[in-house]
Amino acid sequence: MHIGILEDDAALASHVLKVIESQSHTGAIFPTAKAFFSAVKRNTFDLFVFDWRLPDQDGLTVLKLLRSGSFQQD
């Protein structure tokens, strides 16, 4: 399983990634919504882990944009 981690706290993101990798999954960390959406346009993920408070958007908005697919017009 490939998991996208949207988390701006580097230490927390690193810890989450270590837990994911310890279970034989892969993951990618994104510190901003912009970086996350850029990656989602190029890659396939099986699961996402979101932080609700991000420097450029809140997690709920990211989730709504992801579900609607409207981020792809950016």
PDB file of N, CA and C in Angstrom:
ATOM      1  N   MET A   1       0.850  -1.167   0.000  1.00  0.00           N
ATOM      2  CA  MET A   1       0.000   0.000   0.000  1.00  0.00           C
ATOM      3  C   MET A   1       0.899   1.234   0.000  1.00  0.00           C
ATOM      4  N   HIS A   2       0.559   2.215  -0.827  1.00  0.00           N
ATOM      5  CA  HIS A   2       1.317   3.463  -0.911  1.00  0.00           C
ATOM      6  C   HIS A   2       0.477   4.571  -0.274  1.00  0.00           C
ATOM      7  N   ILE A   3       1.035   5.230   0.731  1.00  0.00           N
ATOM      8  CA  ILE A   3       0.290   6.167   1.563  1.00  0.00           C
ATOM      9  C   ILE A   3       0.882   7.566   1.452  1.00  0.00           C
ATOM     10  N   GLY A   4       0.031   8.543   1.174  1.00  0.00           N
ATOM     11  CA  GLY A   4       0.432   9.941   1.135  1.00  0.00           C
ATOM     12  C   GLY A   4       0.202  10.580   2.491  1.00  0.00           C
ATOM     13  N   ILE A   5       1.227  11.232   3.010  1.00  0.00           N
ATOM     14  CA  ILE A   5       1.161  11.852   4.337  1.00  0.00           C
ATOM     15  C   ILE A   5       1.247  13.361   4.163  1.00  0.00           C
ATOM     16  N   LEU A   6       0.177  14.050   4.485  1.00  0.00           N
ATOM     17  CA  LEU A   6       0.136  15.500   4.402  1.00  0.00           C
ATOM     18  C   LEU A   6       0.284  16.047   5.813  1.00  0.00           C
ATOM     19  N   GLU A   7       1.516  16.439   6.153  1.00  0.00           N
ATOM     20  CA  GLU A   7       1.846  16.864   7.527  1.00  0.00           C
ATOM     21  C   GLU A   7       3.000  17.853   7.470  1.00  0.00           C
ATOM     22  N   ASP A   8       2.811  19.034   8.070  1.00  0.00           N
ATOM     23  CA  ASP A   8       3.864  20.049   8.033  1.00  0.00           C
ATOM     24  C   ASP A   8       4.854  19.947   9.180  1.00  0.00           C
ATOM     25  N   ASP A   9       4.564  19.180  10.195  1.00  0.00           N
ATOM     26  CA  ASP A   9       5.497  18.957  11.310  1.00  0.00           C
ATOM     27  C   ASP A   9       6.437  17.824  10.888  1.00  0.00           C
ATOM     28  N   ALA A  10       7.684  18.171  10.601  1.00  0.00           N
ATOM     29  CA  ALA A  10       8.637  17.194  10.054  1.00  0.00           C
ATOM     30  C   ALA A  10       8.863  16.006  10.975  1.00  0.00           C
ATOM     31  N   ALA A  11       8.952  16.242  12.273  1.00  0.00           N
ATOM     32  CA  ALA A  11       9.190  15.145  13.217  1.00  0.00           C
ATOM     33  C   ALA A  11       8.003  14.185  13.251  1.00  0.00           C
ATOM     34  N   LEU A  12       6.801  14.728  13.285  1.00  0.00           N
ATOM     35  CA  LEU A  12       5.600  13.891  13.303  1.00  0.00           C
ATOM     36  C   LEU A  12       5.455  13.135  11.988  1.00  0.00           C
ATOM     37  N   ALA A  13       5.691  13.801  10.870  1.00  0.00           N
ATOM     38  CA  ALA A  13       5.598  13.147   9.568  1.00  0.00           C
ATOM     39  C   ALA A  13       6.597  11.996   9.464  1.00  0.00           C
ATOM     40  N   SER A  14       7.798  12.220   9.957  1.00  0.00           N
ATOM     41  CA  SER A  14       8.824  11.180   9.941  1.00  0.00           C
ATOM     42  C   SER A  14       8.411   9.979  10.787  1.00  0.00           C
ATOM     43  N   HIS A  15       7.826  10.254  11.945  1.00  0.00           N
ATOM     44  CA  HIS A  15       7.356   9.169  12.815  1.00  0.00           C
ATOM     45  C   HIS A  15       6.245   8.366  12.137  1.00  0.00           C
ATOM     46  N   VAL A  16       5.286   9.052  11.540  1.00  0.00           N
ATOM     47  CA  VAL A  16       4.192   8.365  10.847  1.00  0.00           C
ATOM     48  C   VAL A  16       4.749   7.504   9.712  1.00  0.00           C
ATOM     49  N   LEU A  17       5.697   8.046   8.966  1.00  0.00           N
ATOM     50  CA  LEU A  17       6.308   7.282   7.875  1.00  0.00           C
ATOM     51  C   LEU A  17       7.022   6.038   8.400  1.00  0.00           C
ATOM     52  N   LYS A  18       7.721   6.155   9.506  1.00  0.00           N
ATOM     53  CA  LYS A  18       8.404   4.990  10.088  1.00  0.00           C
ATOM     54  C   LYS A  18       7.409   3.897  10.483  1.00  0.00           C
ATOM     55  N   VAL A  19       6.291   4.292  11.048  1.00  0.00           N
ATOM     56  CA  VAL A  19       5.259   3.316  11.421  1.00  0.00           C
ATOM     57  C   VAL A  19       4.703   2.638  10.169  1.00  0.00           C
ATOM     58  N   ILE A  20       4.426   3.422   9.142  1.00  0.00           N
ATOM     59  CA  ILE A  20       3.904   2.879   7.884  1.00  0.00           C
ATOM     60  C   ILE A  20       4.903   1.896   7.274  1.00  0.00           C
ATOM     61  N   GLU A  21       6.174   2.292   7.235  1.00  0.00           N
ATOM     62  CA  GLU A  21       7.192   1.431   6.639  1.00  0.00           C
ATOM     63  C   GLU A  21       7.450   0.180   7.477  1.00  0.00           C
ATOM     64  N   SER A  22       7.242   0.264   8.779  1.00  0.00           N
ATOM     65  CA  SER A  22       7.441  -0.918   9.633  1.00  0.00           C
ATOM     66  C   SER A  22       6.401  -2.002   9.346  1.00  0.00           C
ATOM     67  N   GLN A  23       5.337  -1.619   8.673  1.00  0.00           N
ATOM     68  CA  GLN A  23       4.286  -2.570   8.307  1.00  0.00           C
ATOM     69  C   GLN A  23       4.366  -2.962   6.830  1.00  0.00           C
ATOM     70  N   SER A  24       5.538  -2.744   6.229  1.00  0.00           N
ATOM     71  CA  SER A  24       5.839  -3.104   4.837  1.00  0.00           C
ATOM     72  C   SER A  24       5.046  -2.310   3.809  1.00  0.00           C
ATOM     73  N   HIS A  25       4.665  -1.092   4.150  1.00  0.00           N
ATOM     74  CA  HIS A  25       4.010  -0.200   3.206  1.00  0.00           C
ATOM     75  C   HIS A  25       5.014   0.882   2.809  1.00  0.00           C
ATOM     76  N   THR A  26       4.666   1.650   1.802  1.00  0.00           N
ATOM     77  CA  THR A  26       5.486   2.783   1.407  1.00  0.00           C
ATOM     78  C   THR A  26       4.703   4.066   1.662  1.00  0.00           C
ATOM     79  N   GLY A  27       5.437   5.142   1.789  1.00  0.00           N
ATOM     80  CA  GLY A  27       4.777   6.415   2.039  1.00  0.00           C
ATOM     81  C   GLY A  27       5.572   7.563   1.466  1.00  0.00           C
ATOM     82  N   ALA A  28       4.884   8.676   1.315  1.00  0.00           N
ATOM     83  CA  ALA A  28       5.511   9.906   0.843  1.00  0.00           C
ATOM     84  C   ALA A  28       4.973  11.051   1.695  1.00  0.00           C
ATOM     85  N   ILE A  29       5.876  11.926   2.113  1.00  0.00           N
ATOM     86  CA  ILE A  29       5.514  13.047   2.988  1.00  0.00           C
ATOM     87  C   ILE A  29       5.409  14.329   2.164  1.00  0.00           C
ATOM     88  N   PHE A  30       4.361  15.105   2.459  1.00  0.00           N
ATOM     89  CA  PHE A  30       4.149  16.396   1.813  1.00  0.00           C
ATOM     90  C   PHE A  30       3.880  17.431   2.897  1.00  0.00           C
ATOM     91  N   PRO A  31       4.685  18.502   2.959  1.00  0.00           N
ATOM     92  CA  PRO A  31       4.531  19.499   4.021  1.00  0.00           C
ATOM     93  C   PRO A  31       3.471  20.559   3.741  1.00  0.00           C
ATOM     94  N   THR A  32       3.013  20.635   2.490  1.00  0.00           N
ATOM     95  CA  THR A  32       2.001  21.630   2.133  1.00  0.00           C
ATOM     96  C   THR A  32       0.951  21.008   1.213  1.00  0.00           C
ATOM     97  N   ALA A  33      -0.204  21.636   1.163  1.00  0.00           N
ATOM     98  CA  ALA A  33      -1.260  21.172   0.262  1.00  0.00           C
ATOM     99  C   ALA A  33      -0.805  21.292  -1.194  1.00  0.00           C
ATOM    100  N   LYS A  34      -0.079  22.354  -1.500  1.00  0.00           N
ATOM    101  CA  LYS A  34       0.413  22.546  -2.867  1.00  0.00           C
ATOM    102  C   LYS A  34       1.302  21.377  -3.299  1.00  0.00           C
ATOM    103  N   ALA A  35       2.242  20.988  -2.454  1.00  0.00           N
ATOM    104  CA  ALA A  35       3.122  19.851  -2.763  1.00  0.00           C
ATOM    105  C   ALA A  35       2.318  18.558  -2.870  1.00  0.00           C
ATOM    106  N   PHE A  36       1.340  18.400  -1.997  1.00  0.00           N
ATOM    107  CA  PHE A  36       0.492  17.215  -2.000  1.00  0.00           C
ATOM    108  C   PHE A  36      -0.274  17.099  -3.320  1.00  0.00           C
ATOM    109  N   PHE A  37      -0.956  18.182  -3.729  1.00  0.00           N
ATOM    110  CA  PHE A  37      -1.735  18.129  -4.962  1.00  0.00           C
ATOM    111  C   PHE A  37      -0.857  17.922  -6.184  1.00  0.00           C
ATOM    112  N   SER A  38       0.319  18.483  -6.176  1.00  0.00           N
ATOM    113  CA  SER A  38       1.253  18.270  -7.272  1.00  0.00           C
ATOM    114  C   SER A  38       1.596  16.788  -7.400  1.00  0.00           C
ATOM    115  N   ALA A  39       1.824  16.132  -6.277  1.00  0.00           N
ATOM    116  CA  ALA A  39       2.158  14.701  -6.286  1.00  0.00           C
ATOM    117  C   ALA A  39       0.964  13.842  -6.674  1.00  0.00           C
ATOM    118  N   VAL A  40      -0.223  14.222  -6.209  1.00  0.00           N
ATOM    119  CA  VAL A  40      -1.427  13.434  -6.510  1.00  0.00           C
ATOM    120  C   VAL A  40      -1.721  13.457  -8.009  1.00  0.00           C
ATOM    121  N   LYS A  41      -1.359  14.521  -8.682  1.00  0.00           N
ATOM    122  CA  LYS A  41      -1.549  14.602 -10.134  1.00  0.00           C
ATOM    123  C   LYS A  41      -0.642  13.618 -10.875  1.00  0.00           C
ATOM    124  N   ARG A  42       0.511  13.281 -10.285  1.00  0.00           N
ATOM    125  CA  ARG A  42       1.509  12.434 -10.947  1.00  0.00           C
ATOM    126  C   ARG A  42       1.524  10.990 -10.456  1.00  0.00           C
ATOM    127  N   ASN A  43       1.034  10.752  -9.234  1.00  0.00           N
ATOM    128  CA  ASN A  43       1.176   9.437  -8.604  1.00  0.00           C
ATOM    129  C   ASN A  43      -0.161   8.905  -8.124  1.00  0.00           C
ATOM    130  N   THR A  44      -0.185   7.612  -7.863  1.00  0.00           N
ATOM    131  CA  THR A  44      -1.365   6.957  -7.312  1.00  0.00           C
ATOM    132  C   THR A  44      -1.094   6.597  -5.859  1.00  0.00           C
ATOM    133  N   PHE A  45      -2.042   6.891  -4.998  1.00  0.00           N
ATOM    134  CA  PHE A  45      -1.944   6.541  -3.582  1.00  0.00           C
ATOM    135  C   PHE A  45      -3.139   5.684  -3.208  1.00  0.00           C
ATOM    136  N   ASP A  46      -2.926   4.789  -2.248  1.00  0.00           N
ATOM    137  CA  ASP A  46      -3.998   3.922  -1.770  1.00  0.00           C
ATOM    138  C   ASP A  46      -4.713   4.501  -0.564  1.00  0.00           C
ATOM    139  N   LEU A  47      -4.022   5.388   0.145  1.00  0.00           N
ATOM    140  CA  LEU A  47      -4.552   5.941   1.385  1.00  0.00           C
ATOM    141  C   LEU A  47      -3.875   7.275   1.643  1.00  0.00           C
ATOM    142  N   PHE A  48      -4.586   8.179   2.330  1.00  0.00           N
ATOM    143  CA  PHE A  48      -4.020   9.466   2.714  1.00  0.00           C
ATOM    144  C   PHE A  48      -4.149   9.658   4.212  1.00  0.00           C
ATOM    145  N   VAL A  49      -3.153  10.325   4.778  1.00  0.00           N
ATOM    146  CA  VAL A  49      -3.187  10.752   6.181  1.00  0.00           C
ATOM    147  C   VAL A  49      -3.023  12.263   6.154  1.00  0.00           C
ATOM    148  N   PHE A  50      -4.025  12.980   6.676  1.00  0.00           N
ATOM    149  CA  PHE A  50      -4.021  14.449   6.626  1.00  0.00           C
ATOM    150  C   PHE A  50      -3.841  15.071   7.993  1.00  0.00           C
ATOM    151  N   ASP A  51      -3.107  16.162   8.006  1.00  0.00           N
ATOM    152  CA  ASP A  51      -3.084  17.089   9.130  1.00  0.00           C
ATOM    153  C   ASP A  51      -4.198  18.095   8.842  1.00  0.00           C
ATOM    154  N   TRP A  52      -4.947  18.490   9.837  1.00  0.00           N
ATOM    155  CA  TRP A  52      -6.026  19.463   9.613  1.00  0.00           C
ATOM    156  C   TRP A  52      -5.511  20.886   9.535  1.00  0.00           C
ATOM    157  N   ARG A  53      -4.386  21.169  10.149  1.00  0.00           N
ATOM    158  CA  ARG A  53      -3.843  22.539  10.144  1.00  0.00           C
ATOM    159  C   ARG A  53      -2.539  22.558   9.366  1.00  0.00           C
ATOM    160  N   LEU A  54      -2.606  23.199   8.215  1.00  0.00           N
ATOM    161  CA  LEU A  54      -1.449  23.271   7.328  1.00  0.00           C
ATOM    162  C   LEU A  54      -1.120  24.730   7.046  1.00  0.00           C
ATOM    163  N   PRO A  55       0.096  25.014   6.587  1.00  0.00           N
ATOM    164  CA  PRO A  55       0.473  26.407   6.349  1.00  0.00           C
ATOM    165  C   PRO A  55      -0.288  27.070   5.197  1.00  0.00           C
ATOM    166  N   ASP A  56      -0.728  26.297   4.201  1.00  0.00           N
ATOM    167  CA  ASP A  56      -1.360  26.915   3.037  1.00  0.00           C
ATOM    168  C   ASP A  56      -2.838  26.604   2.852  1.00  0.00           C
ATOM    169  N   GLN A  57      -3.365  25.571   3.503  1.00  0.00           N
ATOM    170  CA  GLN A  57      -4.793  25.233   3.455  1.00  0.00           C
ATOM    171  C   GLN A  57      -5.101  24.353   4.638  1.00  0.00           C
ATOM    172  N   ASP A  58      -6.376  24.293   4.995  1.00  0.00           N
ATOM    173  CA  ASP A  58      -6.729  23.368   6.067  1.00  0.00           C
ATOM    174  C   ASP A  58      -7.049  21.998   5.465  1.00  0.00           C
ATOM    175  N   GLY A  59      -6.908  20.977   6.280  1.00  0.00           N
ATOM    176  CA  GLY A  59      -7.093  19.603   5.820  1.00  0.00           C
ATOM    177  C   GLY A  59      -8.478  19.309   5.286  1.00  0.00           C
ATOM    178  N   LEU A  60      -9.500  19.931   5.847  1.00  0.00           N
ATOM    179  CA  LEU A  60     -10.863  19.700   5.375  1.00  0.00           C
ATOM    180  C   LEU A  60     -11.030  20.220   3.943  1.00  0.00           C
ATOM    181  N   THR A  61     -10.456  21.375   3.653  1.00  0.00           N
ATOM    182  CA  THR A  61     -10.497  21.898   2.287  1.00  0.00           C
ATOM    183  C   THR A  61      -9.741  20.987   1.337  1.00  0.00           C
ATOM    184  N   VAL A  62      -8.596  20.492   1.767  1.00  0.00           N
ATOM    185  CA  VAL A  62      -7.823  19.553   0.949  1.00  0.00           C
ATOM    186  C   VAL A  62      -8.660  18.321   0.638  1.00  0.00           C
ATOM    187  N   LEU A  63      -9.332  17.783   1.633  1.00  0.00           N
ATOM    188  CA  LEU A  63     -10.172  16.602   1.435  1.00  0.00           C
ATOM    189  C   LEU A  63     -11.302  16.896   0.446  1.00  0.00           C
ATOM    190  N   LYS A  64     -11.963  18.027   0.602  1.00  0.00           N
ATOM    191  CA  LYS A  64     -13.057  18.390  -0.314  1.00  0.00           C
ATOM    192  C   LYS A  64     -12.554  18.543  -1.748  1.00  0.00           C
ATOM    193  N   LEU A  65     -11.403  19.200  -1.918  1.00  0.00           N
ATOM    194  CA  LEU A  65     -10.832  19.363  -3.256  1.00  0.00           C
ATOM    195  C   LEU A  65     -10.421  18.020  -3.850  1.00  0.00           C
ATOM    196  N   LEU A  66      -9.867  17.159  -3.039  1.00  0.00           N
ATOM    197  CA  LEU A  66      -9.451  15.840  -3.491  1.00  0.00           C
ATOM    198  C   LEU A  66     -10.655  15.024  -3.954  1.00  0.00           C
ATOM    199  N   ARG A  67     -11.700  15.022  -3.160  1.00  0.00           N
ATOM    200  CA  ARG A  67     -12.918  14.273  -3.515  1.00  0.00           C
ATOM    201  C   ARG A  67     -13.569  14.804  -4.788  1.00  0.00           C
ATOM    202  N   SER A  68     -13.581  16.124  -4.951  1.00  0.00           N
ATOM    203  CA  SER A  68     -14.244  16.721  -6.108  1.00  0.00           C
ATOM    204  C   SER A  68     -13.383  16.667  -7.380  1.00  0.00           C
ATOM    205  N   GLY A  69     -12.074  16.537  -7.183  1.00  0.00           N
ATOM    206  CA  GLY A  69     -11.154  16.544  -8.319  1.00  0.00           C
ATOM    207  C   GLY A  69     -10.884  17.934  -8.855  1.00  0.00           C
ATOM    208  N   SER A  70     -11.415  18.961  -8.208  1.00  0.00           N
ATOM    209  CA  SER A  70     -11.255  20.318  -8.721  1.00  0.00           C
ATOM    210  C   SER A  70      -9.840  20.859  -8.578  1.00  0.00           C
ATOM    211  N   PHE A  71      -8.994  20.235  -7.787  1.00  0.00           N
ATOM    212  CA  PHE A  71      -7.595  20.670  -7.653  1.00  0.00           C
ATOM    213  C   PHE A  71      -6.844  20.478  -8.959  1.00  0.00           C
ATOM    214  N   GLN A  72      -7.335  19.635  -9.822  1.00  0.00           N
ATOM    215  CA  GLN A  72      -6.623  19.316 -11.065  1.00  0.00           C
ATOM    216  C   GLN A  72      -6.674  20.453 -12.069  1.00  0.00           C
ATOM    217  N   GLN A  73      -7.541  21.429 -11.882  1.00  0.00           N
ATOM    218  CA  GLN A  73      -7.587  22.561 -12.783  1.00  0.00           C
ATOM    219  C   GLN A  73      -6.552  23.618 -12.435  1.00  0.00           C
ATOM    220  N   ASP A  74      -5.894  23.494 -11.289  1.00  0.00           N
ATOM    221  CA  ASP A  74      -4.897  24.496 -10.866  1.00  0.00           C
ATOM    222  C   ASP A  74      -3.682  24.481 -11.757  1.00  0.00           C
TER     223      ASP A  74
END
